């Protein structure tokens, strides 16, 4: 089943960027719109703490939130291996 589309086009583009690098976008049943995470998520990468992050549905600045998503992906050691 395909995931739901994010309502903001810049964040949606960042999520597609994450998926293109092997990251997973998952639905969240909590306060956030969803989560993005590295499929490996081992302890060697950023101490295993930051390879999963929340995606907000209405962030204060969608542009900055999209930049953060790309930064998370680019900072992952497993993304850099590709």
GROMACS .gro file of C-alpha atoms in nm:
model
   82
    1UNK     CA    1   0.000   0.000   0.000
    2UNK     CA    2   0.135   0.339  -0.095
    3UNK     CA    3   0.192   0.589   0.179
    4UNK     CA    4  -0.019   0.897   0.208
    5UNK     CA    5   0.108   1.214   0.044
    6UNK     CA    6   0.230   1.499   0.263
    7UNK     CA    7   0.016   1.813   0.215
    8UNK     CA    8   0.319   2.041   0.170
    9UNK     CA    9   0.496   2.001  -0.167
   10UNK     CA   10   0.844   2.087  -0.034
   11UNK     CA   11   0.821   1.834   0.246
   12UNK     CA   12   0.679   1.576   0.005
   13UNK     CA   13   0.978   1.631  -0.224
   14UNK     CA   14   1.213   1.583   0.072
   15UNK     CA   15   1.033   1.262   0.166
   16UNK     CA   16   1.074   1.133  -0.189
   17UNK     CA   17   1.444   1.222  -0.164
   18UNK     CA   18   1.466   1.018   0.157
   19UNK     CA   19   1.288   0.723  -0.004
   20UNK     CA   20   1.522   0.742  -0.305
   21UNK     CA   21   1.810   0.692  -0.061
   22UNK     CA   22   1.650   0.386   0.096
   23UNK     CA   23   1.485   0.553   0.394
   24UNK     CA   24   1.138   0.451   0.508
   25UNK     CA   25   0.847   0.689   0.557
   26UNK     CA   26   0.599   0.544   0.801
   27UNK     CA   27   0.264   0.661   0.930
   28UNK     CA   28   0.245   0.773   1.286
   29UNK     CA   29  -0.049   0.732   1.515
   30UNK     CA   30   0.068   1.009   1.745
   31UNK     CA   31   0.106   1.383   1.729
   32UNK     CA   32   0.327   1.393   1.421
   33UNK     CA   33   0.226   1.334   1.057
   34UNK     CA   34   0.469   1.045   1.019
   35UNK     CA   35   0.825   0.934   1.072
   36UNK     CA   36   1.124   0.890   0.848
   37UNK     CA   37   1.393   0.642   0.939
   38UNK     CA   38   1.699   0.470   0.809
   39UNK     CA   39   1.627   0.100   0.754
   40UNK     CA   40   1.962   0.006   0.911
   41UNK     CA   41   1.947   0.226   1.224
   42UNK     CA   42   2.254   0.082   1.396
   43UNK     CA   43   2.440   0.220   1.693
   44UNK     CA   44   2.741   0.328   1.485
   45UNK     CA   45   2.543   0.598   1.305
   46UNK     CA   46   2.491   0.905   1.524
   47UNK     CA   47   2.482   0.675   1.824
   48UNK     CA   48   2.162   0.527   1.681
   49UNK     CA   49   1.963   0.822   1.810
   50UNK     CA   50   1.893   1.033   1.507
   51UNK     CA   51   1.823   0.794   1.222
   52UNK     CA   52   1.452   0.821   1.295
   53UNK     CA   53   1.281   1.157   1.306
   54UNK     CA   54   0.929   1.293   1.317
   55UNK     CA   55   0.765   1.462   1.020
   56UNK     CA   56   0.534   1.747   1.114
   57UNK     CA   57   0.220   1.813   0.915
   58UNK     CA   58   0.224   2.192   0.961
   59UNK     CA   59   0.572   2.303   1.064
   60UNK     CA   60   0.636   2.673   1.122
   61UNK     CA   61   0.867   2.679   0.820
   62UNK     CA   62   0.804   2.398   0.568
   63UNK     CA   63   1.118   2.498   0.376
   64UNK     CA   64   1.339   2.455   0.682
   65UNK     CA   65   1.169   2.129   0.777
   66UNK     CA   66   1.233   1.995   0.425
   67UNK     CA   67   1.598   2.101   0.454
   68UNK     CA   68   1.625   1.916   0.786
   69UNK     CA   69   1.486   1.599   0.631
   70UNK     CA   70   1.749   1.613   0.356
   71UNK     CA   71   2.017   1.689   0.616
   72UNK     CA   72   1.917   1.382   0.821
   73UNK     CA   73   1.941   1.165   0.511
   74UNK     CA   74   2.273   1.313   0.398
   75UNK     CA   75   2.423   1.279   0.746
   76UNK     CA   76   2.351   0.908   0.779
   77UNK     CA   77   2.660   0.691   0.734
   78UNK     CA   78   2.457   0.433   0.544
   79UNK     CA   79   2.339   0.694   0.293
   80UNK     CA   80   2.699   0.802   0.242
   81UNK     CA   81   2.795   0.443   0.160
   82UNK     CA   82   2.565   0.443  -0.143
   0.00000   0.00000   0.00000
